[in-house]
Amino acid sequence: QSKADFKSQSEKVINQLLTQLQTKGQLSDEITQRMAMLDLSNQEAVGAFVRDLSTMTAPLKDKLYEAYLNSILSGPLTHAANVTGNLAQTALRPFDRVGAAVVDVGRAAVTGTPRERFFAEGPLDLLGMASSLKDASRSFLKSMSNGFATYGSKLETATAASIGGRTGEVVRVPTKLLSATDEFFKALSRGGTRYVAAYREAMAEGATGTHLARSVVQKVQSPLQSEATTKLLTDEALRATFQQDLGRWGKAAIHFRNEIEPLRYVMPFIK
C-alpha cells in the first residue's frame, strides 16, 4: 500500500468515526486538537488515534464480539499453530525459489528470452532473512506494545478496537500476540525478498562478478526502491503469513458475515 493510499484511507476512516462522535455529541475539543496535529503519513500515530476513536464509537455488540474473538484465540495451541504455519511457509520459500529457477532455465531456453529467476535467490533469501532478525524482533515488540500492524491481517474485524481503557488492552492480548507474530514473519520476509529483488535487478542490468556483488549490496542498502519492488515486498510478506487478498468472492463472504450478527460467532475467520 502506497503512502498516498494509506493517507486517503486513513482520512476516510477517521472522518467516519468523527461523524459518529459528532452525531452522539461526543466530539470534544481534545479530539479535534489531536486530529489537527495528527500526521496522516505516520501509520503508528494514525493507528493509535483510530483505535482510541473506535473504542468511543463502538456499540455494545462490537465490545462483546471483541471479547469473544480474543477468548477463542487465547489458547496456546492457536498461537503455536500460527507460528508453525508461518515458520513452515518461510522455511520452504528458499527451496521454492531454487525450484522456480530450474523452471526458468527451461523457459528461457525455449522462448529465447533472458532469465528472470536465478539459483542464487535461495541462499540470498536466507541471508536476507537472517540479517533481518533484529528488525523482526523490534516489529514484534512494537506490535505487542501498541497493536500496530503494517498491512494485512488474519483478523477481519470492522474496527481497530472496541473495548476502551486498561480492560481493553488486557482483553486484546491474544489478538495482539497473533498480529505481532505475523509482524515478525513479515519483517523476515521483507528482508529476504529485498535481497532477492536486488539480485534480480542487478542481473537485469548485466552486472557480473564483483560488480554484481557490489550492486546487490548497494540496492539492498538504498532507501529508494521502485514501485514494483515495494509491491513484491508486500505481496511476499502477505503470502508468508497467509494474508493474501481474498478476492471479490472472499470479500463478499466477509461482508455477508458481518451483515448478519450471529454469523460472526459461527464464522469468526474467513481467511
C-alpha positions as protocol buffer text, in pm:
chain_id: "A"
residue {
  index: 1
  type: GLN
  ca { x: 0 y: 0 z: 0 }
}
residue {
  index: 2
  type: SER
  ca { x: 145 y: 339 z: -101 }
}
residue {
  index: 3
  type: LYS
  ca { x: 164 y: 634 z: 140 }
}
residue {
  index: 4
  type: ALA
  ca { x: -93 y: 819 z: -70 }
}
residue {
  index: 5
  type: ASP
  ca { x: -335 y: 525 z: -50 }
}
residue {
  index: 6
  type: PHE
  ca { x: -279 y: 492 z: 325 }
}
residue {
  index: 7
  type: LYS
  ca { x: -339 y: 863 z: 379 }
}
residue {
  index: 8
  type: SER
  ca { x: -658 y: 855 z: 171 }
}
residue {
  index: 9
  type: GLN
  ca { x: -796 y: 551 z: 353 }
}
residue {
  index: 10
  type: SER
  ca { x: -699 y: 698 z: 691 }
}
residue {
  index: 11
  type: GLU
  ca { x: -885 y: 1021 z: 618 }
}
residue {
  index: 12
  type: LYS
  ca { x: -1194 y: 826 z: 516 }
}
residue {
  index: 13
  type: VAL
  ca { x: -1197 y: 605 z: 828 }
}
residue {
  index: 14
  type: ILE
  ca { x: -1123 y: 893 z: 1065 }
}
residue {
  index: 15
  type: ASN
  ca { x: -1392 y: 1114 z: 912 }
}
residue {
  index: 16
  type: GLN
  ca { x: -1647 y: 834 z: 953 }
}
residue {
  index: 17
  type: LEU
  ca { x: -1555 y: 792 z: 1319 }
}
residue {
  index: 18
  type: LEU
  ca { x: -1559 y: 1167 z: 1382 }
}
residue {
  index: 19
  type: THR
  ca { x: -1903 y: 1190 z: 1222 }
}
residue {
  index: 20
  type: GLN
  ca { x: -2028 y: 918 z: 1457 }
}
residue {
  index: 21
  type: LEU
  ca { x: -1888 y: 1104 z: 1758 }
}
residue {
  index: 22
  type: GLN
  ca { x: -2042 y: 1431 z: 1641 }
}
residue {
  index: 23
  type: THR
  ca { x: -2381 y: 1262 z: 1600 }
}
residue {
  index: 24
  type: LYS
  ca { x: -2358 y: 1132 z: 1956 }
}
residue {
  index: 25
  type: GLY
  ca { x: -2244 y: 1470 z: 2086 }
}
residue {
  index: 26
  type: GLN
  ca { x: -1909 y: 1324 z: 2196 }
}
residue {
  index: 27
  type: LEU
  ca { x: -1678 y: 1523 z: 1968 }
}
residue {
  index: 28
  type: SER
  ca { x: -1466 y: 1707 z: 2225 }
}
residue {
  index: 29
  type: ASP
  ca { x: -1214 y: 1986 z: 2175 }
}
residue {
  index: 30
  type: GLU
  ca { x: -938 y: 1745 z: 2277 }
}
residue {
  index: 31
  type: ILE
  ca { x: -1024 y: 1507 z: 1991 }
}
residue {
  index: 32
  type: THR
  ca { x: -1043 y: 1797 z: 1744 }
}
residue {
  index: 33
  type: GLN
  ca { x: -700 y: 1919 z: 1855 }
}
residue {
  index: 34
  type: ARG
  ca { x: -550 y: 1569 z: 1824 }
}
residue {
  index: 35
  type: MET
  ca { x: -692 y: 1543 z: 1474 }
}
residue {
  index: 36
  type: ALA
  ca { x: -543 y: 1880 z: 1377 }
}
residue {
  index: 37
  type: MET
  ca { x: -198 y: 1770 z: 1497 }
}
residue {
  index: 38
  type: LEU
  ca { x: -216 y: 1418 z: 1350 }
}
residue {
  index: 39
  type: ASP
  ca { x: 39 y: 1324 z: 1085 }
}
residue {
  index: 40
  type: LEU
  ca { x: -160 y: 1109 z: 842 }
}
residue {
  index: 41
  type: SER
  ca { x: 159 y: 968 z: 693 }
}
residue {
  index: 42
  type: ASN
  ca { x: 259 y: 822 z: 1032 }
}
residue {
  index: 43
  type: GLN
  ca { x: 93 y: 480 z: 1034 }
}
residue {
  index: 44
  type: GLU
  ca { x: 159 y: 418 z: 1403 }
}
residue {
  index: 45
  type: ALA
  ca { x: 12 y: 752 z: 1511 }
}
residue {
  index: 46
  type: VAL
  ca { x: -288 y: 706 z: 1285 }
}
residue {
  index: 47
  type: GLY
  ca { x: -342 y: 354 z: 1419 }
}
residue {
  index: 48
  type: ALA
  ca { x: -339 y: 476 z: 1780 }
}
residue {
  index: 49
  type: PHE
  ca { x: -581 y: 761 z: 1700 }
}
residue {
  index: 50
  type: VAL
  ca { x: -821 y: 533 z: 1513 }
}
residue {
  index: 51
  type: ARG
  ca { x: -808 y: 281 z: 1796 }
}
residue {
  index: 52
  type: ASP
  ca { x: -899 y: 550 z: 2050 }
}
residue {
  index: 53
  type: LEU
  ca { x: -1187 y: 677 z: 1835 }
}
residue {
  index: 54
  type: SER
  ca { x: -1310 y: 322 z: 1776 }
}
residue {
  index: 55
  type: THR
  ca { x: -1339 y: 248 z: 2147 }
}
residue {
  index: 56
  type: MET
  ca { x: -1552 y: 561 z: 2186 }
}
residue {
  index: 57
  type: THR
  ca { x: -1788 y: 482 z: 1897 }
}
residue {
  index: 58
  type: ALA
  ca { x: -1812 y: 101 z: 1922 }
}
residue {
  index: 59
  type: PRO
  ca { x: -2159 y: -28 z: 2019 }
}
residue {
  index: 60
  type: LEU
  ca { x: -2205 y: -294 z: 2286 }
}
residue {
  index: 61
  type: LYS
  ca { x: -2235 y: -574 z: 2028 }
}
residue {
  index: 62
  type: ASP
  ca { x: -1884 y: -497 z: 1899 }
}
residue {
  index: 63
  type: LYS
  ca { x: -1742 y: -493 z: 2250 }
}
residue {
  index: 64
  type: LEU
  ca { x: -1897 y: -833 z: 2318 }
}
residue {
  index: 65
  type: TYR
  ca { x: -1763 y: -972 z: 1990 }
}
residue {
  index: 66
  type: GLU
  ca { x: -1415 y: -842 z: 2063 }
}
residue {
  index: 67
  type: ALA
  ca { x: -1419 y: -1021 z: 2398 }
}
residue {
  index: 68
  type: TYR
  ca { x: -1544 y: -1340 z: 2228 }
}
residue {
  index: 69
  type: LEU
  ca { x: -1284 y: -1324 z: 1950 }
}
residue {
  index: 70
  type: ASN
  ca { x: -999 y: -1285 z: 2196 }
}
residue {
  index: 71
  type: SER
  ca { x: -1133 y: -1565 z: 2413 }
}
residue {
  index: 72
  type: ILE
  ca { x: -1120 y: -1817 z: 2127 }
}
residue {
  index: 73
  type: LEU
  ca { x: -769 y: -1701 z: 2038 }
}
residue {
  index: 74
  type: SER
  ca { x: -638 y: -1724 z: 2395 }
}
residue {
  index: 75
  type: GLY
  ca { x: -534 y: -2091 z: 2380 }
}
residue {
  index: 76
  type: PRO
  ca { x: -161 y: -2165 z: 2335 }
}
residue {
  index: 77
  type: LEU
  ca { x: -236 y: -2418 z: 2061 }
}
residue {
  index: 78
  type: THR
  ca { x: -382 y: -2141 z: 1845 }
}
residue {
  index: 79
  type: HIS
  ca { x: -63 y: -1938 z: 1859 }
}
residue {
  index: 80
  type: ALA
  ca { x: 155 y: -2248 z: 1821 }
}
residue {
  index: 81
  type: ALA
  ca { x: -35 y: -2328 z: 1501 }
}
residue {
  index: 82
  type: ASN
  ca { x: 13 y: -1973 z: 1374 }
}
residue {
  index: 83
  type: VAL
  ca { x: 387 y: -1982 z: 1442 }
}
residue {
  index: 84
  type: THR
  ca { x: 421 y: -2327 z: 1285 }
}
residue {
  index: 85
  type: GLY
  ca { x: 235 y: -2225 z: 970 }
}
residue {
  index: 86
  type: ASN
  ca { x: 432 y: -1903 z: 924 }
}
residue {
  index: 87
  type: LEU
  ca { x: 760 y: -2078 z: 1000 }
}
residue {
  index: 88
  type: ALA
  ca { x: 695 y: -2357 z: 751 }
}
residue {
  index: 89
  type: GLN
  ca { x: 597 y: -2109 z: 481 }
}
residue {
  index: 90
  type: THR
  ca { x: 910 y: -1903 z: 547 }
}
residue {
  index: 91
  type: ALA
  ca { x: 1147 y: -2201 z: 568 }
}
residue {
  index: 92
  type: LEU
  ca { x: 1025 y: -2354 z: 242 }
}
residue {
  index: 93
  type: ARG
  ca { x: 1044 y: -2033 z: 42 }
}
residue {
  index: 94
  type: PRO
  ca { x: 1419 y: -2052 z: -44 }
}
residue {
  index: 95
  type: PHE
  ca { x: 1363 y: -2401 z: -184 }
}
residue {
  index: 96
  type: ASP
  ca { x: 1068 y: -2269 z: -386 }
}
residue {
  index: 97
  type: ARG
  ca { x: 1295 y: -2003 z: -531 }
}
residue {
  index: 98
  type: VAL
  ca { x: 1551 y: -2264 z: -641 }
}
residue {
  index: 99
  type: GLY
  ca { x: 1271 y: -2468 z: -797 }
}
residue {
  index: 100
  type: ALA
  ca { x: 1145 y: -2160 z: -981 }
}
residue {
  index: 101
  type: ALA
  ca { x: 1499 y: -2105 z: -1114 }
}
residue {
  index: 102
  type: VAL
  ca { x: 1506 y: -2461 z: -1253 }
}
residue {
  index: 103
  type: VAL
  ca { x: 1179 y: -2399 z: -1437 }
}
residue {
  index: 104
  type: ASP
  ca { x: 1302 y: -2061 z: -1560 }
}
residue {
  index: 105
  type: VAL
  ca { x: 1611 y: -2217 z: -1719 }
}
residue {
  index: 106
  type: GLY
  ca { x: 1382 y: -2424 z: -1943 }
}
residue {
  index: 107
  type: ARG
  ca { x: 1152 y: -2130 z: -2012 }
}
residue {
  index: 108
  type: ALA
  ca { x: 1440 y: -1907 z: -2116 }
}
residue {
  index: 109
  type: ALA
  ca { x: 1584 y: -2179 z: -2342 }
}
residue {
  index: 110
  type: VAL
  ca { x: 1253 y: -2242 z: -2517 }
}
residue {
  index: 111
  type: THR
  ca { x: 1150 y: -1878 z: -2560 }
}
residue {
  index: 112
  type: GLY
  ca { x: 1496 y: -1735 z: -2619 }
}
residue {
  index: 113
  type: THR
  ca { x: 1433 y: -1463 z: -2362 }
}
residue {
  index: 114
  type: PRO
  ca { x: 1655 y: -1362 z: -2066 }
}
residue {
  index: 115
  type: ARG
  ca { x: 1625 y: -1549 z: -1740 }
}
residue {
  index: 116
  type: GLU
  ca { x: 1416 y: -1390 z: -1468 }
}
residue {
  index: 117
  type: ARG
  ca { x: 1476 y: -1633 z: -1179 }
}
residue {
  index: 118
  type: PHE
  ca { x: 1815 y: -1745 z: -1050 }
}
residue {
  index: 119
  type: PHE
  ca { x: 1961 y: -2020 z: -832 }
}
residue {
  index: 120
  type: ALA
  ca { x: 2130 y: -1763 z: -608 }
}
residue {
  index: 121
  type: GLU
  ca { x: 1788 y: -1641 z: -494 }
}
residue {
  index: 122
  type: GLY
  ca { x: 1750 y: -1927 z: -245 }
}
residue {
  index: 123
  type: PRO
  ca { x: 2070 y: -1854 z: -47 }
}
residue {
  index: 124
  type: LEU
  ca { x: 2012 y: -1479 z: -77 }
}
residue {
  index: 125
  type: ASP
  ca { x: 1663 y: -1518 z: 66 }
}
residue {
  index: 126
  type: LEU
  ca { x: 1809 y: -1696 z: 368 }
}
residue {
  index: 127
  type: LEU
  ca { x: 2081 y: -1433 z: 405 }
}
residue {
  index: 128
  type: GLY
  ca { x: 1830 y: -1151 z: 390 }
}
residue {
  index: 129
  type: MET
  ca { x: 1602 y: -1312 z: 646 }
}
residue {
  index: 130
  type: ALA
  ca { x: 1895 y: -1377 z: 882 }
}
residue {
  index: 131
  type: SER
  ca { x: 2005 y: -1015 z: 854 }
}
residue {
  index: 132
  type: SER
  ca { x: 1650 y: -902 z: 941 }
}
residue {
  index: 133
  type: LEU
  ca { x: 1617 y: -1089 z: 1270 }
}
residue {
  index: 134
  type: LYS
  ca { x: 1675 y: -774 z: 1477 }
}
residue {
  index: 135
  type: ASP
  ca { x: 1423 y: -575 z: 1274 }
}
residue {
  index: 136
  type: ALA
  ca { x: 1175 y: -861 z: 1301 }
}
residue {
  index: 137
  type: SER
  ca { x: 1216 y: -873 z: 1679 }
}
residue {
  index: 138
  type: ARG
  ca { x: 1161 y: -498 z: 1702 }
}
residue {
  index: 139
  type: SER
  ca { x: 850 y: -530 z: 1486 }
}
residue {
  index: 140
  type: PHE
  ca { x: 716 y: -800 z: 1720 }
}
residue {
  index: 141
  type: LEU
  ca { x: 774 y: -591 z: 2034 }
}
residue {
  index: 142
  type: LYS
  ca { x: 633 y: -279 z: 1872 }
}
residue {
  index: 143
  type: SER
  ca { x: 317 y: -458 z: 1766 }
}
residue {
  index: 144
  type: MET
  ca { x: 272 y: -616 z: 2110 }
}
residue {
  index: 145
  type: SER
  ca { x: 310 y: -272 z: 2266 }
}
residue {
  index: 146
  type: ASN
  ca { x: 61 y: -81 z: 2053 }
}
residue {
  index: 147
  type: GLY
  ca { x: -122 y: -337 z: 1840 }
}
residue {
  index: 148
  type: PHE
  ca { x: 16 y: -178 z: 1525 }
}
residue {
  index: 149
  type: ALA
  ca { x: 23 y: -383 z: 1204 }
}
residue {
  index: 150
  type: THR
  ca { x: 199 y: -268 z: 887 }
}
residue {
  index: 151
  type: TYR
  ca { x: -57 y: -409 z: 644 }
}
residue {
  index: 152
  type: GLY
  ca { x: -277 y: -714 z: 615 }
}
residue {
  index: 153
  type: SER
  ca { x: -424 y: -916 z: 898 }
}
residue {
  index: 154
  type: LYS
  ca { x: -576 y: -1253 z: 975 }
}
residue {
  index: 155
  type: LEU
  ca { x: -833 y: -1062 z: 1179 }
}
residue {
  index: 156
  type: GLU
  ca { x: -1134 y: -944 z: 980 }
}
residue {
  index: 157
  type: THR
  ca { x: -1284 y: -709 z: 1236 }
}
residue {
  index: 158
  type: ALA
  ca { x: -1453 y: -390 z: 1126 }
}
residue {
  index: 159
  type: THR
  ca { x: -1284 y: -165 z: 1384 }
}
residue {
  index: 160
  type: ALA
  ca { x: -936 y: -133 z: 1533 }
}
residue {
  index: 161
  type: ALA
  ca { x: -1063 y: -177 z: 1889 }
}
residue {
  index: 162
  type: SER
  ca { x: -1393 y: -175 z: 2074 }
}
residue {
  index: 163
  type: ILE
  ca { x: -1324 y: -205 z: 2447 }
}
residue {
  index: 164
  type: GLY
  ca { x: -1152 y: 100 z: 2588 }
}
residue {
  index: 165
  type: GLY
  ca { x: -910 y: 159 z: 2871 }
}
residue {
  index: 166
  type: ARG
  ca { x: -683 y: -86 z: 3052 }
}
residue {
  index: 167
  type: THR
  ca { x: -954 y: -352 z: 3032 }
}
residue {
  index: 168
  type: GLY
  ca { x: -946 y: -338 z: 2654 }
}
residue {
  index: 169
  type: GLU
  ca { x: -567 y: -365 z: 2646 }
}
residue {
  index: 170
  type: VAL
  ca { x: -582 y: -680 z: 2859 }
}
residue {
  index: 171
  type: VAL
  ca { x: -867 y: -830 z: 2659 }
}
residue {
  index: 172
  type: ARG
  ca { x: -682 y: -774 z: 2330 }
}
residue {
  index: 173
  type: VAL
  ca { x: -362 y: -955 z: 2433 }
}
residue {
  index: 174
  type: PRO
  ca { x: -445 y: -1269 z: 2224 }
}
residue {
  index: 175
  type: THR
  ca { x: -519 y: -1073 z: 1905 }
}
residue {
  index: 176
  type: LYS
  ca { x: -216 y: -850 z: 1962 }
}
residue {
  index: 177
  type: LEU
  ca { x: 1 y: -1160 z: 2001 }
}
residue {
  index: 178
  type: LEU
  ca { x: -138 y: -1304 z: 1678 }
}
residue {
  index: 179
  type: SER
  ca { x: -69 y: -980 z: 1490 }
}
residue {
  index: 180
  type: ALA
  ca { x: 274 y: -935 z: 1650 }
}
residue {
  index: 181
  type: THR
  ca { x: 378 y: -1285 z: 1546 }
}
residue {
  index: 182
  type: ASP
  ca { x: 273 y: -1210 z: 1189 }
}
residue {
  index: 183
  type: GLU
  ca { x: 465 y: -879 z: 1201 }
}
residue {
  index: 184
  type: PHE
  ca { x: 778 y: -1075 z: 1296 }
}
residue {
  index: 185
  type: PHE
  ca { x: 747 y: -1303 z: 995 }
}
residue {
  index: 186
  type: LYS
  ca { x: 655 y: -1016 z: 762 }
}
residue {
  index: 187
  type: ALA
  ca { x: 977 y: -839 z: 858 }
}
residue {
  index: 188
  type: LEU
  ca { x: 1176 y: -1157 z: 793 }
}
residue {
  index: 189
  type: SER
  ca { x: 1005 y: -1194 z: 457 }
}
residue {
  index: 190
  type: ARG
  ca { x: 1079 y: -835 z: 357 }
}
residue {
  index: 191
  type: GLY
  ca { x: 1446 y: -884 z: 448 }
}
residue {
  index: 192
  type: GLY
  ca { x: 1481 y: -1191 z: 229 }
}
residue {
  index: 193
  type: THR
  ca { x: 1279 y: -1051 z: -59 }
}
residue {
  index: 194
  type: ARG
  ca { x: 1480 y: -729 z: -58 }
}
residue {
  index: 195
  type: TYR
  ca { x: 1799 y: -927 z: -130 }
}
residue {
  index: 196
  type: VAL
  ca { x: 1625 y: -1131 z: -399 }
}
residue {
  index: 197
  type: ALA
  ca { x: 1479 y: -823 z: -569 }
}
residue {
  index: 198
  type: ALA
  ca { x: 1818 y: -651 z: -562 }
}
residue {
  index: 199
  type: TYR
  ca { x: 1983 y: -954 z: -724 }
}
residue {
  index: 200
  type: ARG
  ca { x: 1721 y: -972 z: -998 }
}
residue {
  index: 201
  type: GLU
  ca { x: 1763 y: -602 z: -1076 }
}
residue {
  index: 202
  type: ALA
  ca { x: 2143 y: -633 z: -1085 }
}
residue {
  index: 203
  type: MET
  ca { x: 2124 y: -934 z: -1318 }
}
residue {
  index: 204
  type: ALA
  ca { x: 1881 y: -749 z: -1546 }
}
residue {
  index: 205
  type: GLU
  ca { x: 2135 y: -467 z: -1567 }
}
residue {
  index: 206
  type: GLY
  ca { x: 2402 y: -715 z: -1679 }
}
residue {
  index: 207
  type: ALA
  ca { x: 2617 y: -695 z: -1367 }
}
residue {
  index: 208
  type: THR
  ca { x: 2868 y: -978 z: -1315 }
}
residue {
  index: 209
  type: GLY
  ca { x: 3143 y: -1081 z: -1073 }
}
residue {
  index: 210
  type: THR
  ca { x: 3245 y: -833 z: -805 }
}
residue {
  index: 211
  type: HIS
  ca { x: 3035 y: -563 z: -970 }
}
residue {
  index: 212
  type: LEU
  ca { x: 2729 y: -785 z: -923 }
}
residue {
  index: 213
  type: ALA
  ca { x: 2801 y: -827 z: -552 }
}
residue {
  index: 214
  type: ARG
  ca { x: 2856 y: -452 z: -502 }
}
residue {
  index: 215
  type: SER
  ca { x: 2541 y: -370 z: -697 }
}
residue {
  index: 216
  type: VAL
  ca { x: 2330 y: -605 z: -482 }
}
residue {
  index: 217
  type: VAL
  ca { x: 2465 y: -456 z: -159 }
}
residue {
  index: 218
  type: GLN
  ca { x: 2403 y: -101 z: -282 }
}
residue {
  index: 219
  type: LYS
  ca { x: 2047 y: -179 z: -385 }
}
residue {
  index: 220
  type: VAL
  ca { x: 1972 y: -353 z: -54 }
}
residue {
  index: 221
  type: GLN
  ca { x: 2106 y: -59 z: 146 }
}
residue {
  index: 222
  type: SER
  ca { x: 1942 y: 209 z: -67 }
}
residue {
  index: 223
  type: PRO
  ca { x: 1637 y: 372 z: 97 }
}
residue {
  index: 224
  type: LEU
  ca { x: 1490 y: 420 z: -251 }
}
residue {
  index: 225
  type: GLN
  ca { x: 1309 y: 136 z: -423 }
}
residue {
  index: 226
  type: SER
  ca { x: 1087 y: 101 z: -726 }
}
residue {
  index: 227
  type: GLU
  ca { x: 711 y: 66 z: -708 }
}
residue {
  index: 228
  type: ALA
  ca { x: 748 y: -290 z: -842 }
}
residue {
  index: 229
  type: THR
  ca { x: 991 y: -379 z: -562 }
}
residue {
  index: 230
  type: THR
  ca { x: 762 y: -229 z: -298 }
}
residue {
  index: 231
  type: LYS
  ca { x: 473 y: -435 z: -431 }
}
residue {
  index: 232
  type: LEU
  ca { x: 688 y: -750 z: -436 }
}
residue {
  index: 233
  type: LEU
  ca { x: 795 y: -696 z: -73 }
}
residue {
  index: 234
  type: THR
  ca { x: 433 y: -650 z: 33 }
}
residue {
  index: 235
  type: ASP
  ca { x: 296 y: -944 z: -166 }
}
residue {
  index: 236
  type: GLU
  ca { x: 566 y: -1181 z: -41 }
}
residue {
  index: 237
  type: ALA
  ca { x: 513 y: -1073 z: 321 }
}
residue {
  index: 238
  type: LEU
  ca { x: 138 y: -1129 z: 295 }
}
residue {
  index: 239
  type: ARG
  ca { x: 194 y: -1468 z: 137 }
}
residue {
  index: 240
  type: ALA
  ca { x: 440 y: -1568 z: 411 }
}
residue {
  index: 241
  type: THR
  ca { x: 174 y: -1500 z: 675 }
}
residue {
  index: 242
  type: PHE
  ca { x: -129 y: -1633 z: 482 }
}
residue {
  index: 243
  type: GLN
  ca { x: -282 y: -1287 z: 444 }
}
residue {
  index: 244
  type: GLN
  ca { x: -325 y: -1263 z: 67 }
}
residue {
  index: 245
  type: ASP
  ca { x: -618 y: -1069 z: -74 }
}
residue {
  index: 246
  type: LEU
  ca { x: -926 y: -1290 z: -71 }
}
residue {
  index: 247
  type: GLY
  ca { x: -1056 y: -1154 z: -399 }
}
residue {
  index: 248
  type: ARG
  ca { x: -1408 y: -1049 z: -485 }
}
residue {
  index: 249
  type: TRP
  ca { x: -1585 y: -1359 z: -352 }
}
residue {
  index: 250
  type: GLY
  ca { x: -1386 y: -1368 z: -31 }
}
residue {
  index: 251
  type: LYS
  ca { x: -1461 y: -1004 z: 38 }
}
residue {
  index: 252
  type: ALA
  ca { x: -1826 y: -1067 z: -39 }
}
residue {
  index: 253
  type: ALA
  ca { x: -1828 y: -1353 z: 213 }
}
residue {
  index: 254
  type: ILE
  ca { x: -1680 y: -1127 z: 482 }
}
residue {
  index: 255
  type: HIS
  ca { x: -1937 y: -855 z: 407 }
}
residue {
  index: 256
  type: PHE
  ca { x: -2223 y: -1108 z: 419 }
}
residue {
  index: 257
  type: ARG
  ca { x: -2099 y: -1247 z: 751 }
}
residue {
  index: 258
  type: ASN
  ca { x: -2063 y: -900 z: 904 }
}
residue {
  index: 259
  type: GLU
  ca { x: -2416 y: -805 z: 799 }
}
residue {
  index: 260
  type: ILE
  ca { x: -2568 y: -1099 z: 990 }
}
residue {
  index: 261
  type: GLU
  ca { x: -2457 y: -1066 z: 1352 }
}
residue {
  index: 262
  type: PRO
  ca { x: -2483 y: -1435 z: 1460 }
}
residue {
  index: 263
  type: LEU
  ca { x: -2261 y: -1542 z: 1168 }
}
residue {
  index: 264
  type: ARG
  ca { x: -1969 y: -1352 z: 1320 }
}
residue {
  index: 265
  type: TYR
  ca { x: -1973 y: -1600 z: 1605 }
}
residue {
  index: 266
  type: VAL
  ca { x: -2019 y: -1904 z: 1381 }
}
residue {
  index: 267
  type: MET
  ca { x: -1755 y: -1798 z: 1124 }
}
residue {
  index: 268
  type: PRO
  ca { x: -1512 y: -1564 z: 1301 }
}
residue {
  index: 269
  type: PHE
  ca { x: -1247 y: -1621 z: 1032 }
}
residue {
  index: 270
  type: ILE
  ca { x: -1274 y: -1643 z: 655 }
}
residue {
  index: 271
  type: LYS
  ca { x: -903 y: -1644 z: 572 }
}
